[in-house]
């Protein structure tokens, strides 16, 4: 009897989980090589694994400073993991298939459908082609602008290297950067807090990466189709609303905080507020010290990180569409209506149940991991909650806890990042046993609520 594992007998969620796990292990192995480290000594496997998980899940949490710890080889490994993790390994595999003119099989189309969170396979290969073209075009334009700007600070050669590297990192909402040095590690973009060019380009990359490839494709076809899909309307409206609410909240809470926005000019305060609001949507870079923010700002950022970006994007969280469904359900219940209507469309019951399931599973994950870390880490509760939510939302912002994590804490945060990138529902589908059709239904019962 043949007992060999046939990967194509696995379900699409199982293939996604296995694929990301393999990429993470390969990345960790490469980062442990001596010539990946600036000191010439091998990085510990746990730190290499954490870095690989963070890069592949496009999170940005780091236990060692990226710029000063790794060599150019290490940097290339990390940015490659970010690109593969952001676009999805199946998207990259499809790119290779396009290059070699290979046919995309039915099973591969099913996995691509799962990876992009699509309802059907119709036009999936065409969508993947658009994803690749749009992504590379956006990254190339941003890389040119970044190169010109960074050339003034580092010269053309290093400016070009930094320009390309950070364009890929920002668009994929990864949060990794190379600005740290041995003397000043973990600085992120704090040196560019008032720089209009760097801030504007970074914000645009974060937003474009966060709204998702499906929405970008829909916007590009707007002239032909004459209207946006319901999904795109929800994503754009909620993303815009959360961006503005987050920016106003941070601006108000931090206006007089001398350690963050208090010492900046009015224009820089506004710019920094919008940057940090955009960054909480799954991006990770920061222009102000996150640990110096007031607790009101930190808690607001926790909420925004938990909501996250959009379906089919490089971001994590429960997604803005899920949040919109939950808010709409509350409003509908309060008004005594039966159907949940969004932009004059009635939502199906299964969408509502999936939104509730996803939110509750995600909430349970964050609560359980936070409780466990609270017993194993010597740190404040809000600091731990911030770290866990950042990991789940694949954001990468931290209040300084990441480098202080114990080995157990690193493993737990790595698992949280992995679950956040794939999605708790996808992970549950991948781990569940084969479903059997129910042969009967139980009688309906009633429970008193409220």
XYZ file of C-alpha atoms in Angstrom:
450
model
C 0.000 0.000 0.000
C 1.314 3.427 -0.947
C 1.498 5.557 2.199
C 3.286 8.518 0.621
C 1.703 11.915 1.266
C -0.009 13.249 -1.829
C -0.125 16.998 -1.358
C -2.940 17.391 -3.874
C -5.211 15.222 -1.720
C -5.054 17.905 0.935
C -7.781 20.554 1.131
C -6.971 24.109 -0.060
C -6.715 25.427 3.561
C -4.331 22.559 4.435
C -2.160 23.338 1.393
C -1.997 27.008 2.414
C -0.985 26.141 5.982
C 1.618 23.618 4.817
C 2.982 25.960 2.155
C 3.483 28.868 4.566
C 5.054 26.522 7.138
C 7.576 25.202 4.596
C 8.523 28.722 3.464
C 8.990 29.800 7.095
C 11.293 26.849 7.847
C 13.363 27.493 4.705
C 13.669 31.162 5.658
C 14.679 30.300 9.222
C 17.336 27.910 7.921
C 18.809 30.568 5.627
C 18.842 33.201 8.381
C 20.820 30.890 10.693
C 23.675 30.712 8.178
C 26.817 32.550 9.426
C 27.024 34.816 6.358
C 23.471 36.036 7.008
C 24.622 37.620 10.271
C 26.669 40.838 10.444
C 28.834 39.334 13.209
C 29.676 36.240 11.151
C 28.198 34.033 13.876
C 25.032 32.019 13.412
C 21.854 33.570 14.756
C 20.052 31.352 17.257
C 17.392 29.205 15.592
C 14.575 30.607 17.749
C 15.458 34.190 16.721
C 15.844 33.140 13.068
C 12.501 31.323 13.199
C 10.768 34.320 14.796
C 12.218 36.644 12.121
C 11.192 34.249 9.335
C 7.642 33.946 10.697
C 7.382 37.721 11.066
C 8.623 38.299 7.492
C 6.527 35.563 5.859
C 3.387 36.673 7.683
C 4.313 40.289 6.775
C 4.077 41.354 10.408
C 7.243 43.253 11.270
C 7.780 42.317 14.920
C 11.516 41.785 15.425
C 13.604 40.372 18.260
C 16.837 41.617 16.643
C 17.340 44.836 14.688
C 17.070 44.069 10.967
C 19.407 46.791 9.715
C 22.362 46.112 12.028
C 21.997 42.367 12.701
C 21.874 40.987 9.155
C 24.144 41.214 6.135
C 22.973 42.033 2.613
C 22.296 38.310 2.141
C 20.127 38.306 5.256
C 18.290 41.410 4.064
C 17.586 39.765 0.689
C 16.253 36.631 2.408
C 13.943 38.739 4.589
C 12.610 40.896 1.733
C 12.060 37.748 -0.371
C 10.028 36.220 2.457
C 8.047 39.456 2.704
C 7.255 39.469 -1.028
C 6.282 35.800 -1.084
C 4.306 36.105 2.148
C 2.555 39.303 1.089
C 1.451 38.177 -2.354
C 0.996 34.575 -1.213
C 3.141 31.620 -2.172
C 0.486 30.354 -4.614
C 0.507 33.728 -6.386
C 4.290 33.493 -6.711
C 3.979 29.904 -7.947
C 1.459 31.116 -10.516
C 3.946 33.780 -11.643
C 6.502 31.022 -12.270
C 3.832 29.085 -14.199
C 3.153 32.174 -16.338
C 6.861 32.570 -17.098
C 7.227 28.919 -18.177
C 3.786 28.907 -19.843
C 2.482 26.086 -17.639
C -1.243 25.383 -17.345
C -2.925 26.207 -14.026
C -4.719 23.072 -12.820
C -8.164 22.922 -11.205
C -6.671 22.115 -7.796
C -4.293 25.074 -8.059
C -7.238 27.312 -8.922
C -9.065 26.090 -5.801
C -6.046 26.954 -3.638
C -5.778 30.387 -5.273
C -9.484 30.915 -4.571
C -8.894 30.104 -0.889
C -5.738 32.260 -0.727
C -7.522 35.328 -2.121
C -10.716 34.634 -0.155
C -12.833 34.526 -3.307
C -16.354 33.129 -3.547
C -15.740 31.356 -6.865
C -12.987 30.327 -9.263
C -14.371 32.416 -12.099
C -11.653 34.704 -13.439
C -9.216 33.682 -10.672
C -6.198 33.326 -12.981
C -6.971 36.656 -14.630
C -7.171 38.222 -11.155
C -3.799 36.704 -10.195
C -2.253 38.175 -13.331
C -3.610 41.592 -12.341
C -2.353 41.143 -8.760
C 1.183 40.530 -9.988
C 1.162 43.423 -12.472
C -0.383 45.935 -10.049
C 1.921 44.927 -7.196
C 5.144 45.145 -9.187
C 4.051 48.441 -10.800
C 3.163 50.092 -7.477
C 6.375 48.839 -5.842
C 8.452 50.082 -8.800
C 6.955 53.605 -8.726
C 7.429 53.851 -4.950
C 10.977 52.498 -5.238
C 11.888 55.293 -7.684
C 10.524 58.013 -5.367
C 12.155 56.466 -2.296
C 15.459 56.116 -4.165
C 15.501 59.795 -5.071
C 14.695 60.788 -1.474
C 17.107 58.394 0.251
C 19.927 59.259 -2.180
C 20.173 62.673 -0.494
C 20.893 60.924 2.828
C 22.881 57.823 1.830
C 24.165 58.350 -1.721
C 22.735 56.782 -4.876
C 23.837 53.156 -4.396
C 22.527 52.801 -0.847
C 19.559 55.028 -1.673
C 18.585 52.656 -4.501
C 18.960 49.640 -2.238
C 16.927 51.268 0.540
C 14.355 52.541 -1.975
C 13.590 49.122 -3.461
C 13.748 47.311 -0.110
C 11.392 49.656 1.722
C 8.961 49.951 -1.207
C 8.455 46.169 -1.103
C 8.261 46.139 2.699
C 5.741 49.006 2.918
C 3.455 47.807 0.123
C 3.277 44.338 1.656
C 2.458 45.992 5.001
C 5.450 44.256 6.581
C 6.871 46.968 8.837
C 10.502 45.836 8.466
C 13.108 48.555 7.920
C 16.887 48.932 7.569
C 17.366 52.249 9.380
C 18.576 50.744 12.663
C 22.275 50.744 13.499
C 24.394 49.108 16.169
C 24.250 52.318 18.212
C 20.583 53.100 17.449
C 18.584 49.915 16.851
C 14.811 49.625 16.375
C 14.390 53.236 15.180
C 11.955 52.532 12.288
C 10.989 55.817 10.544
C 11.338 58.081 13.589
C 14.047 60.038 11.747
C 11.493 60.999 9.077
C 8.635 62.067 11.352
C 8.166 65.378 9.519
C 9.320 64.306 6.045
C 6.379 64.816 3.662
C 7.795 62.641 0.837
C 8.619 59.590 2.956
C 5.409 59.837 4.975
C 3.124 60.353 1.971
C 4.623 57.556 -0.122
C 4.643 55.187 2.869
C 0.992 56.000 3.695
C -0.067 55.413 0.078
C 1.791 52.089 -0.040
C 0.218 50.988 3.245
C -3.279 51.949 2.068
C -2.910 50.312 -1.358
C -1.499 47.151 0.190
C -4.182 47.177 2.866
C -7.314 47.653 0.719
C -6.529 44.469 -1.199
C -5.825 43.385 -4.735
C -9.499 42.716 -5.492
C -10.438 46.311 -4.682
C -7.500 47.704 -6.664
C -8.575 45.591 -9.659
C -12.150 46.799 -9.256
C -11.015 50.425 -9.158
C -8.879 49.961 -12.271
C -11.908 48.559 -14.123
C -14.243 51.324 -12.906
C -14.238 53.161 -16.242
C -15.333 49.984 -18.030
C -17.820 48.667 -15.442
C -19.161 52.117 -14.435
C -19.657 51.011 -10.803
C -17.835 49.435 -7.889
C -18.758 46.096 -6.360
C -20.386 45.977 -2.928
C -17.150 44.561 -1.467
C -15.123 47.489 -2.824
C -17.633 50.059 -1.542
C -17.511 48.545 1.954
C -13.714 48.284 1.973
C -13.103 51.828 0.728
C -15.706 53.483 2.958
C -14.686 51.629 6.130
C -10.955 51.998 5.440
C -11.378 55.737 4.934
C -13.545 56.104 8.033
C -11.153 54.143 10.268
C -8.155 56.063 8.899
C -9.739 59.415 9.728
C -11.081 58.293 13.139
C -7.689 56.815 14.068
C -5.808 59.940 12.962
C -8.147 62.292 14.850
C -7.971 60.145 17.972
C -4.168 60.033 18.006
C -3.990 63.762 17.173
C -6.278 64.693 20.082
C -4.787 62.297 22.637
C -1.168 63.130 21.791
C -1.427 66.836 20.964
C 0.177 67.935 24.238
C 2.328 64.847 24.849
C 5.872 66.233 24.683
C 7.307 62.714 24.176
C 5.370 62.165 20.939
C 3.511 64.920 19.049
C 3.807 67.711 21.593
C 7.167 68.990 20.365
C 6.228 68.886 16.654
C 4.818 71.682 14.487
C 1.101 71.544 13.678
C 1.642 70.157 10.163
C 3.978 67.458 11.432
C 1.463 66.536 14.137
C -1.221 65.992 11.502
C 1.152 64.056 9.249
C 2.354 61.816 12.059
C -1.209 61.183 13.268
C -2.303 60.007 9.819
C 0.847 57.912 9.445
C 0.314 56.080 12.724
C -3.377 55.594 11.979
C -2.500 54.039 8.607
C 0.262 51.929 10.178
C -2.130 50.332 12.683
C -4.115 48.851 9.790
C -1.452 46.113 9.453
C 1.672 47.962 8.347
C 3.998 48.293 11.346
C 6.413 51.206 10.833
C 6.294 54.105 13.264
C 7.455 57.723 13.219
C 6.965 58.273 16.979
C 7.885 56.172 20.002
C 4.905 53.829 20.517
C 5.822 53.166 24.149
C 5.674 56.929 24.845
C 2.076 57.248 23.629
C -0.661 57.807 26.178
C -2.680 54.727 27.091
C -5.763 56.133 25.352
C -3.823 56.213 22.069
C -2.370 52.764 22.664
C -5.813 51.283 23.334
C -7.237 52.991 20.234
C -4.414 51.436 18.216
C -5.197 48.007 19.724
C -8.781 48.312 18.431
C -7.604 49.398 14.967
C -5.027 46.585 14.818
C -7.673 44.017 15.751
C -9.945 45.236 12.936
C -7.030 45.156 10.502
C -7.034 45.542 6.739
C -9.195 44.136 3.935
C -9.883 40.632 2.594
C -7.485 39.526 -0.131
C -4.884 42.074 0.980
C -1.438 41.827 2.555
C -2.911 42.747 5.945
C -4.336 40.809 8.878
C -6.982 41.343 11.561
C -10.648 40.385 11.383
C -10.890 42.655 8.295
C -12.916 45.837 7.705
C -15.707 43.930 5.927
C -16.241 41.763 9.008
C -16.332 44.873 11.199
C -18.866 46.499 8.861
C -21.124 43.416 9.033
C -20.978 43.406 12.841
C -21.807 47.123 13.096
C -24.607 46.737 10.544
C -26.017 43.765 12.477
C -26.107 45.824 15.687
C -27.853 48.740 13.951
C -30.332 46.367 12.297
C -31.151 44.693 15.633
C -31.621 48.056 17.394
C -33.943 49.276 14.620
C -35.989 46.063 14.838
C -35.371 45.118 11.204
C -34.945 41.577 9.921
C -32.475 41.970 7.032
C -29.000 43.484 7.253
C -28.759 45.936 4.368
C -25.503 47.559 3.235
C -25.453 49.990 0.279
C -28.949 48.737 -0.684
C -27.838 45.098 -0.738
C -29.226 42.475 1.645
C -26.515 40.322 3.231
C -26.872 36.543 3.312
C -27.182 34.849 6.703
C -24.047 32.740 6.126
C -21.946 35.922 5.736
C -23.213 37.164 9.083
C -22.517 33.854 10.819
C -19.023 33.721 9.327
C -18.313 37.285 10.500
C -19.426 36.439 14.046
C -17.438 33.173 14.022
C -14.283 34.868 12.754
C -14.540 37.682 15.301
C -15.148 35.383 18.266
C -12.356 32.959 17.298
C -9.969 35.880 16.833
C -11.026 37.427 20.140
C -10.531 34.111 21.945
C -7.056 33.757 20.395
C -5.979 37.241 21.514
C -7.436 36.763 25.020
C -5.874 33.320 25.573
C -2.418 34.320 24.303
C -2.533 37.536 26.355
C -3.455 35.615 29.501
C -0.656 33.080 28.978
C 1.967 35.765 28.279
C 0.792 37.719 31.329
C 1.924 34.781 33.472
C 5.232 34.181 31.668
C 6.385 37.731 30.867
C 7.330 40.348 33.440
C 5.552 43.263 31.785
C 2.441 45.435 32.044
C -0.909 44.128 30.809
C -1.450 46.782 28.122
C 2.070 46.181 26.790
C 1.336 42.451 26.426
C -2.141 43.026 24.952
C -0.659 45.492 22.457
C 2.020 42.952 21.434
C -0.444 40.078 20.996
C -2.936 42.179 19.014
C -0.110 43.471 16.841
C 0.973 39.876 16.158
C -2.576 38.722 15.390
C -3.213 41.706 13.106
C 0.212 41.126 11.464
C 0.909 44.790 12.203
C 4.401 44.835 13.695
C 4.004 47.786 16.048
C 5.372 47.200 19.528
C 5.751 49.019 22.817
C 9.213 47.499 23.183
C 8.240 44.030 24.424
C 9.407 41.981 21.402
C 13.172 41.992 22.157
C 12.391 41.134 25.802
C 10.325 38.010 24.989
C 11.373 34.692 26.525
C 11.893 31.681 24.248
C 8.370 30.510 25.097
C 7.010 34.001 24.409
C 8.698 34.068 20.997
C 7.127 30.737 20.055
C 3.681 31.863 21.237
C 3.873 35.175 19.361
C 5.113 33.301 16.267
C 2.043 31.036 16.400
C -0.164 34.109 16.797
C 1.416 35.782 13.742
C 0.963 32.575 11.741
C -2.715 32.320 12.739
C -3.246 36.012 12.038
C -1.815 35.818 8.515
C -3.724 32.713 7.458
C -6.882 33.604 9.339
C -8.368 31.739 12.266
C -11.183 30.266 10.160
C -8.806 28.998 7.466
C -6.594 27.493 10.156
C -9.611 25.824 11.775
C -10.702 24.379 8.415
C -7.190 23.053 7.841
C -7.065 21.298 11.220
C -10.584 19.903 11.337
C -11.290 16.265 10.400
C -13.117 15.383 7.196
C -16.703 16.619 7.352
C -19.579 14.165 7.164
C -22.992 15.143 5.886
C -25.600 15.492 8.630
C -28.448 13.005 8.163
C -30.972 14.843 10.321
C -31.741 18.224 11.933
C -32.593 18.856 15.563
C -35.841 20.624 16.533
C -35.605 24.392 16.912
C -35.205 25.743 20.444
C -35.366 29.204 21.991
C -32.966 30.837 24.458
C -33.608 34.114 26.272
C -31.037 36.782 25.344
C -30.393 40.088 27.105
